[in-house]
Amino acid sequence: MLISFIIQFSALWFLSQAQKKHFKLVFNIPFTTYIEKKFKGLGWILLLLSYGVALIFENIPMASVYWLSFLSLNILSVTIFNSFYAYKFKKV
Amino acid sequence: MHYRLNITSRALAAIFGGYAFAVASSFALVPILMLFFSLVKSDAVYLATMLSYIFYFAAIIFSFCRSSILLVCRDMTLACGVLYLVHLGASTL
Amino acid sequence: MKPDFRRNMIWLHTYSGLLIGWLLFAIFVTGTLSYFTPEISQWMKPELGSQTTSNKLINKSLQMLKQKSDKSERWQINLPTQRSNQFTLSWWIKENNKTKRNVVTLNSQTFNEIHVRDTHGGNFFRTFHYTLELRQYGGRYFAGIAAMVMLIGIFTGIFTHRRFFQDFFTIRVKKLMKTVTDLHAIVGVITLPFCFVISFSALLIYISLYMPWSAEHHFDNGYRELNSKVTTSLPKLISANKTVEPLIDLEPILAKVEKAWPEHSAITHLIYERPFDLNGRIVIYRQAKMSLSNKSEILAFNAKSGELLEAIAPERTARMIRRIFYGLHEAHFAQPVLRWLLFFMGVASCILIGSGLIIWLKKRLDKLKQRHFGHTLVERLNIAGICGLILAVVSYFYANRLIPINLESRAVLEVNVFLFVWFASFIYSFLRPALKAWLELLFLNGIAFLMLPILDLVINPHWLIQAIEYKNMAYIGFNLALIISGGICLMFYYWLRKTDLKTHIKINNTNHEEQILC
């Protein structure tokens, strides 16, 4: 379950970085459509993978409850991570 | 004044008219569920009651979206009428 | 009403949120606390101490029950579980056509009776969140209305947020109001499925109250008859009219139970129906961890022969749907990690509702030229509804520790303290300028939370020492939660005091005074 949680966090991080306003704060390289597509693809695949990992440990209904609960915490974590990372490093 | 009358009437239509619509749906859905999902009557009544909340929700959204309050009243009365007829038709058969 | 769908939804979101906001906040706060009902009850009944559970308790309990009465029609043994430390024996005796229940709470090691203080414990929050302490006055209907409005709020809130996907991971931190609005949006998004499930399941739980008409019409005995038709249960026990000695050695039965339910401390409680009858039946209940449905998993045995009786027939889909929603609402199946996640989402929902109310007020006060009593009322209700409610919760815990144990009906007194402090905070919010009231109540909350574990230690250090000895995480965890909550309140207090709210001051043209807004 912890593995599912971590994979989901990284999936959401990739999905958030696929947005230009977050990407430019972390990476110095220019933001191209190629990178956007790759990050989005990787993000979604990891997201599905995290659900699959959750399904290994529990039956479908229970795993879904866990996965959706992880999703809430992870979306908030990625958001706070992005926003305060930007704030701390004062990048314009 | 017109604004206040508008929202008050819509609110009343949403709350009470919507509830009537939901109750009507909990009656009308019983024969529909029994026919199309081959449920026993008790299961059909149980499920119809649970599904009627969705109808209540739809009615509330509807009454604040329709362009005039008269249309809201007309449409809601028609819908309740149809549902009542379904219930009536099924109970006589 | 308005030119397009989205604007109608925004209007509906704003006004439905305003009308029901404070009630919804109270329901969500007390409901979120209810996730930890047994743990709160443990802290509020410290005399119970820490109990160890084992199946060996059952035989001795049966012996005790046999001594207590020779005419009982029903015995019940509630074993201490991982979450609840209450070990009780109950027996029902028929007197003059009325069946009376006798209960005794025992120490699981010495089997001496423990005199527990008269308190509702965590159950107060659980019953409050759906009855609002107005059970005889239709409180459950108000809670149902609140649930319906919450569903409307969730749905309309999706449309209110203009750049749903673009702002998915964004919180702007430079300006205060934008931060609060973004927080409201992001919390709304993450708690969307949670709030939907909670509100919808709340409505489904009480279909007997909110939508009884179809059942009343289609069945002679109304909802009761409908319920008995859709619910499957054990067959009614028929008396054999032969008196026998009750079974008091459950070893063979327990062996069968252990084989079927291998996990540790699987049994939560046990009911022995008609113990002095030949047809006596023992029904054993499993702790709810396996499925989302709230139907208890049981094993029933014939007391005389010890054979396993036929299992209850599985329920059909319609009943299962309500069971699953009911189970999702109560979340008895949730083990600690999941329970804390659900608690986190509950807290997030409270933040959602609270921030929504604050945003409403701020946006409205920004736009207006003349302040109206309504705005003052909303402002004070915000303070009392949010800070005041939290203060009421803390004072409920204080009342539990400070009211003398031997006082009669002290449970009612504790509840009255809760309600009184809440009301007093409402009065207080009118007596002070808005910002000062926020700051003072936040400070009071923080100090109150932090002082409570200390008070607990002063009153009887033995409770905490025993809890640490037995690694009773419920008791220790509660104290820790108090300290953390106090810390958060104080952090909020210092941040609010420090924040330059001068950029939010609005000069009122007619009164020429500065109104500091939150």
XYZ file of C-alpha atoms in Angstrom, chain C residues 138-504:
367
model
C -36.898 16.702 14.120
C -33.148 17.288 14.237
C -32.548 14.422 11.829
C -34.607 16.235 9.229
C -32.399 19.317 9.500
C -29.329 17.144 9.083
C -30.931 15.542 6.026
C -31.635 18.946 4.507
C -28.022 19.890 5.183
C -26.856 16.746 3.359
C -28.992 17.589 0.325
C -27.700 21.170 0.244
C -24.143 19.860 0.531
C -24.709 17.781 -2.611
C -25.951 20.914 -4.377
C -22.925 22.803 -3.082
C -20.503 20.193 -4.383
C -22.104 20.047 -7.806
C -22.384 23.800 -8.255
C -18.900 24.296 -6.871
C -17.425 22.417 -9.821
C -18.796 25.056 -12.184
C -17.821 27.958 -9.959
C -14.184 27.116 -10.373
C -13.378 28.648 -13.703
C -10.070 27.050 -14.579
C -10.621 23.607 -13.115
C -7.735 21.765 -14.744
C -5.352 24.639 -15.250
C -5.433 25.489 -11.564
C -5.461 21.899 -10.448
C -2.148 22.018 -8.614
C -1.997 25.741 -7.854
C -2.071 27.792 -4.716
C -1.108 31.430 -5.132
C 0.777 32.506 -2.049
C 1.374 36.208 -2.562
C -2.027 37.607 -1.662
C -3.987 36.327 1.304
C -7.439 36.242 -0.241
C -6.172 34.471 -3.352
C -4.507 31.894 -1.149
C -7.727 31.247 0.748
C -9.726 31.022 -2.490
C -7.227 28.639 -4.057
C -7.200 26.581 -0.882
C -10.994 26.410 -1.006
C -10.783 25.268 -4.620
C -8.087 22.631 -4.153
C -9.672 21.228 -0.999
C -12.994 21.151 -2.832
C -11.437 19.110 -5.599
C -9.688 16.602 -3.368
C -12.688 16.043 -1.110
C -15.138 15.803 -4.012
C -15.613 12.029 -3.919
C -15.452 11.948 -0.109
C -18.091 14.639 0.413
C -20.296 13.152 -2.265
C -20.168 9.695 -0.702
C -20.697 11.032 2.827
C -23.645 13.267 1.904
C -25.332 10.768 -0.391
C -24.876 7.907 2.056
C -26.273 10.148 4.797
C -29.438 10.566 2.757
C -29.601 6.851 2.002
C -29.258 5.924 5.660
C -32.485 7.671 6.580
C -34.749 6.843 3.648
C -37.271 5.736 6.277
C -37.492 9.352 7.477
C -36.973 11.354 4.313
C -38.788 9.284 1.673
C -41.183 6.908 3.439
C -44.129 7.496 1.122
C -43.499 4.798 -1.448
C -42.963 2.198 1.274
C -46.039 3.349 3.182
C -48.176 3.082 0.073
C -46.954 -0.261 -1.238
C -46.905 -2.142 2.066
C -49.536 -2.410 4.790
C -47.053 -1.960 7.584
C -45.076 0.642 5.733
C -41.341 0.863 5.967
C -41.051 -1.756 8.722
C -42.601 -4.369 6.487
C -40.412 -3.320 3.564
C -37.323 -3.583 5.722
C -38.207 -7.034 6.970
C -38.787 -8.164 3.385
C -35.477 -6.968 1.992
C -33.288 -7.810 4.959
C -32.175 -11.372 5.538
C -31.526 -12.490 9.086
C -31.368 -15.555 11.281
C -34.707 -17.296 11.716
C -36.612 -16.307 14.830
C -35.749 -18.559 17.710
C -38.631 -20.750 18.823
C -38.690 -21.826 22.423
C -38.588 -25.596 23.001
C -40.268 -25.092 26.371
C -37.671 -27.304 27.988
C -35.394 -25.824 30.580
C -31.757 -26.845 30.527
C -28.530 -25.677 32.042
C -26.906 -23.027 29.869
C -23.698 -23.895 28.108
C -20.738 -22.350 29.903
C -17.815 -24.019 28.198
C -17.478 -22.576 24.745
C -14.095 -24.128 23.887
C -15.290 -26.416 21.065
C -17.381 -23.631 19.556
C -14.531 -21.148 19.859
C -12.198 -23.591 18.153
C -14.520 -23.657 15.157
C -14.708 -19.852 15.194
C -10.938 -19.536 15.272
C -10.633 -21.797 12.267
C -13.127 -19.730 10.294
C -11.819 -16.342 11.467
C -8.076 -16.734 11.895
C -7.213 -13.123 12.661
C -6.298 -11.933 16.137
C -9.200 -10.849 18.382
C -11.794 -11.491 15.695
C -14.763 -11.628 18.075
C -16.304 -8.297 19.069
C -19.370 -9.553 20.869
C -21.464 -12.581 21.465
C -25.181 -13.012 22.046
C -26.624 -16.071 23.766
C -30.322 -16.242 22.964
C -32.557 -18.146 25.373
C -29.715 -19.526 27.512
C -32.032 -21.606 29.714
C -33.908 -23.162 26.828
C -33.169 -26.324 24.916
C -33.132 -24.364 21.668
C -30.644 -21.810 22.920
C -28.559 -20.208 20.214
C -25.180 -18.515 20.400
C -24.462 -15.832 17.801
C -20.871 -14.635 17.507
C -20.016 -11.354 15.750
C -16.847 -10.629 13.823
C -15.024 -7.325 13.804
C -15.873 -5.384 10.648
C -12.755 -5.299 8.530
C -13.336 -7.383 5.473
C -16.015 -5.681 3.460
C -17.479 -2.243 2.948
C -20.990 -3.423 3.776
C -22.227 -2.693 7.271
C -23.812 -6.118 7.676
C -22.119 -7.855 10.574
C -20.492 -11.125 9.776
C -21.730 -13.778 12.196
C -21.483 -17.428 13.076
C -24.464 -18.990 14.824
C -24.309 -22.162 16.892
C -26.860 -24.359 18.565
C -26.003 -24.179 22.272
C -26.927 -27.788 23.115
C -25.096 -29.572 20.345
C -22.516 -26.944 19.466
C -23.188 -27.398 15.766
C -22.788 -24.586 13.324
C -26.180 -23.364 12.158
C -27.022 -22.356 8.633
C -25.559 -19.018 7.637
C -27.760 -16.037 6.883
C -28.834 -15.950 3.243
C -26.961 -13.300 1.260
C -28.902 -10.136 0.625
C -30.074 -9.053 -2.787
C -28.672 -6.097 -4.675
C -31.047 -3.359 -3.549
C -30.332 -3.943 0.143
C -26.636 -4.434 -0.562
C -26.401 -1.017 -2.176
C -27.717 0.693 0.948
C -25.513 -1.497 3.149
C -22.396 -0.530 1.221
C -23.189 3.161 1.373
C -24.001 2.847 5.085
C -20.717 1.016 5.608
C -18.804 3.648 3.636
C -20.365 6.369 5.756
C -19.521 4.817 9.122
C -16.206 3.350 7.916
C -16.081 0.692 10.614
C -13.991 -1.328 8.181
C -11.185 1.231 8.198
C -7.982 0.144 9.864
C -5.757 2.888 11.347
C -4.005 4.199 8.206
C -7.247 4.430 6.248
C -9.070 5.848 9.257
C -6.567 8.675 9.583
C -6.860 9.330 5.831
C -10.628 9.561 6.149
C -10.182 11.807 9.179
C -7.842 14.002 7.123
C -10.494 14.250 4.397
C -13.092 15.106 7.027
C -10.893 17.872 8.374
C -10.311 19.049 4.808
C -14.082 19.222 4.280
C -14.425 21.332 7.418
C -11.709 23.642 6.077
C -13.643 23.725 2.796
C -16.849 24.852 4.448
C -15.131 27.272 6.839
C -13.031 28.899 4.129
C -16.123 29.158 1.940
C -17.926 31.145 4.629
C -14.939 33.425 5.147
C -14.569 34.000 1.394
C -18.274 34.831 1.104
C -18.019 37.478 3.789
C -14.812 39.002 2.465
C -16.081 39.228 -1.123
C -19.352 40.733 0.021
C -17.744 43.319 2.311
C -15.321 44.296 -0.464
C -18.161 45.219 -2.749
C -20.595 47.016 -0.532
C -20.833 50.659 0.360
C -23.209 50.444 3.284
C -22.896 47.783 5.920
C -26.071 46.026 6.840
C -26.928 44.114 10.014
C -26.938 40.941 7.907
C -23.237 41.323 7.211
C -22.459 41.782 10.884
C -24.530 38.725 11.667
C -22.639 36.632 9.120
C -19.351 37.959 10.447
C -20.171 36.991 14.039
C -21.702 33.679 13.030
C -18.442 32.906 11.261
C -16.520 33.515 14.460
C -18.932 31.616 16.688
C -19.605 28.880 14.190
C -15.952 28.109 13.571
C -13.865 29.134 16.577
C -16.755 28.928 18.998
C -17.607 25.393 17.975
C -14.025 24.242 18.492
C -14.014 25.921 21.891
C -17.249 24.077 22.723
C -15.623 20.757 21.803
C -12.661 21.429 24.118
C -14.939 22.513 26.948
C -16.890 19.259 26.548
C -13.633 17.440 27.328
C -12.916 19.790 30.228
C -16.402 19.157 31.598
C -15.737 15.433 31.459
C -12.665 15.805 33.644
C -13.911 18.519 36.006
C -17.493 17.535 36.815
C -17.523 15.354 39.958
C -17.851 11.669 39.161
C -20.683 10.974 41.553
C -22.956 13.691 40.267
C -26.213 12.386 38.908
C -26.889 12.847 35.199
C -23.456 14.356 34.668
C -23.668 13.148 31.048
C -26.421 15.669 30.400
C -24.397 18.321 32.188
C -21.399 17.709 29.917
C -23.582 18.179 26.840
C -25.023 21.341 28.354
C -21.521 22.706 28.857
C -20.835 22.114 25.161
C -23.998 23.932 24.093
C -23.566 26.729 26.600
C -19.978 27.512 25.599
C -21.004 27.514 21.927
C -23.794 29.963 22.637
C -21.580 32.075 24.894
C -19.016 32.391 22.099
C -21.816 33.696 19.872
C -22.674 36.398 22.395
C -18.983 37.141 22.898
C -18.441 37.608 19.167
C -20.898 40.505 19.213
C -19.115 42.210 22.091
C -15.734 42.532 20.403
C -14.470 43.858 17.054
C -14.330 41.009 14.555
C -10.580 40.544 14.260
C -10.039 40.803 18.008
C -12.722 38.168 18.560
C -11.015 35.816 16.094
C -7.641 36.336 17.742
C -8.897 35.953 21.274
C -10.930 32.840 20.559
C -8.060 31.269 18.632
C -5.722 31.988 21.520
C -8.212 30.601 24.024
C -8.632 27.469 21.921
C -4.895 26.948 21.706
C -4.312 27.375 25.419
C -7.325 25.233 26.300
C -6.124 22.365 24.105
C -2.612 22.526 25.546
C -3.754 22.722 29.161
C -6.047 19.718 28.927
C -3.388 16.970 28.904
C -1.737 18.730 31.828
C -5.033 18.857 33.719
C -5.496 15.183 32.928
C -2.085 14.435 34.403
C -2.778 16.517 37.507
C -6.139 14.903 38.221
C -4.821 11.359 38.045
C -1.373 10.580 36.634
C -2.077 6.883 36.995
C -4.293 6.910 33.917
C -1.558 8.090 31.583
C 1.067 5.914 33.232
C -1.098 2.836 32.847
C -1.822 3.756 29.237
C 1.881 4.032 28.469
C 2.527 0.751 30.253
C -0.046 -1.072 28.160
C 0.845 0.901 25.015
C -2.749 2.072 24.804
C -2.489 4.173 21.669
C -6.069 5.418 22.010
C -5.370 7.228 25.281
C -1.869 8.417 24.397
C -2.963 9.323 20.877
C -5.821 11.439 22.192
C -3.492 13.428 24.427
C -1.100 13.881 21.499
C -3.977 14.995 19.272
C -4.933 17.602 21.893
C -1.387 18.940 21.970
C -1.137 19.063 18.171
C -4.528 20.782 17.859
C -3.472 23.332 20.442
C -0.262 23.903 18.548
C -2.127 24.461 15.304
C -4.546 26.911 16.942
C -1.676 28.904 18.419
C 0.266 28.858 15.157
C -2.827 30.201 13.434
C -3.185 32.840 16.148
C 0.373 34.091 15.786
C 0.155 34.052 11.993
C -3.115 35.995 11.995
C -1.744 38.558 14.421
C 1.384 39.011 12.354
C -0.264 39.160 8.933
C -0.518 42.625 7.594
C -4.261 42.804 7.285
C -4.024 46.521 6.687
C -4.182 45.784 2.995
C -7.617 44.384 3.701
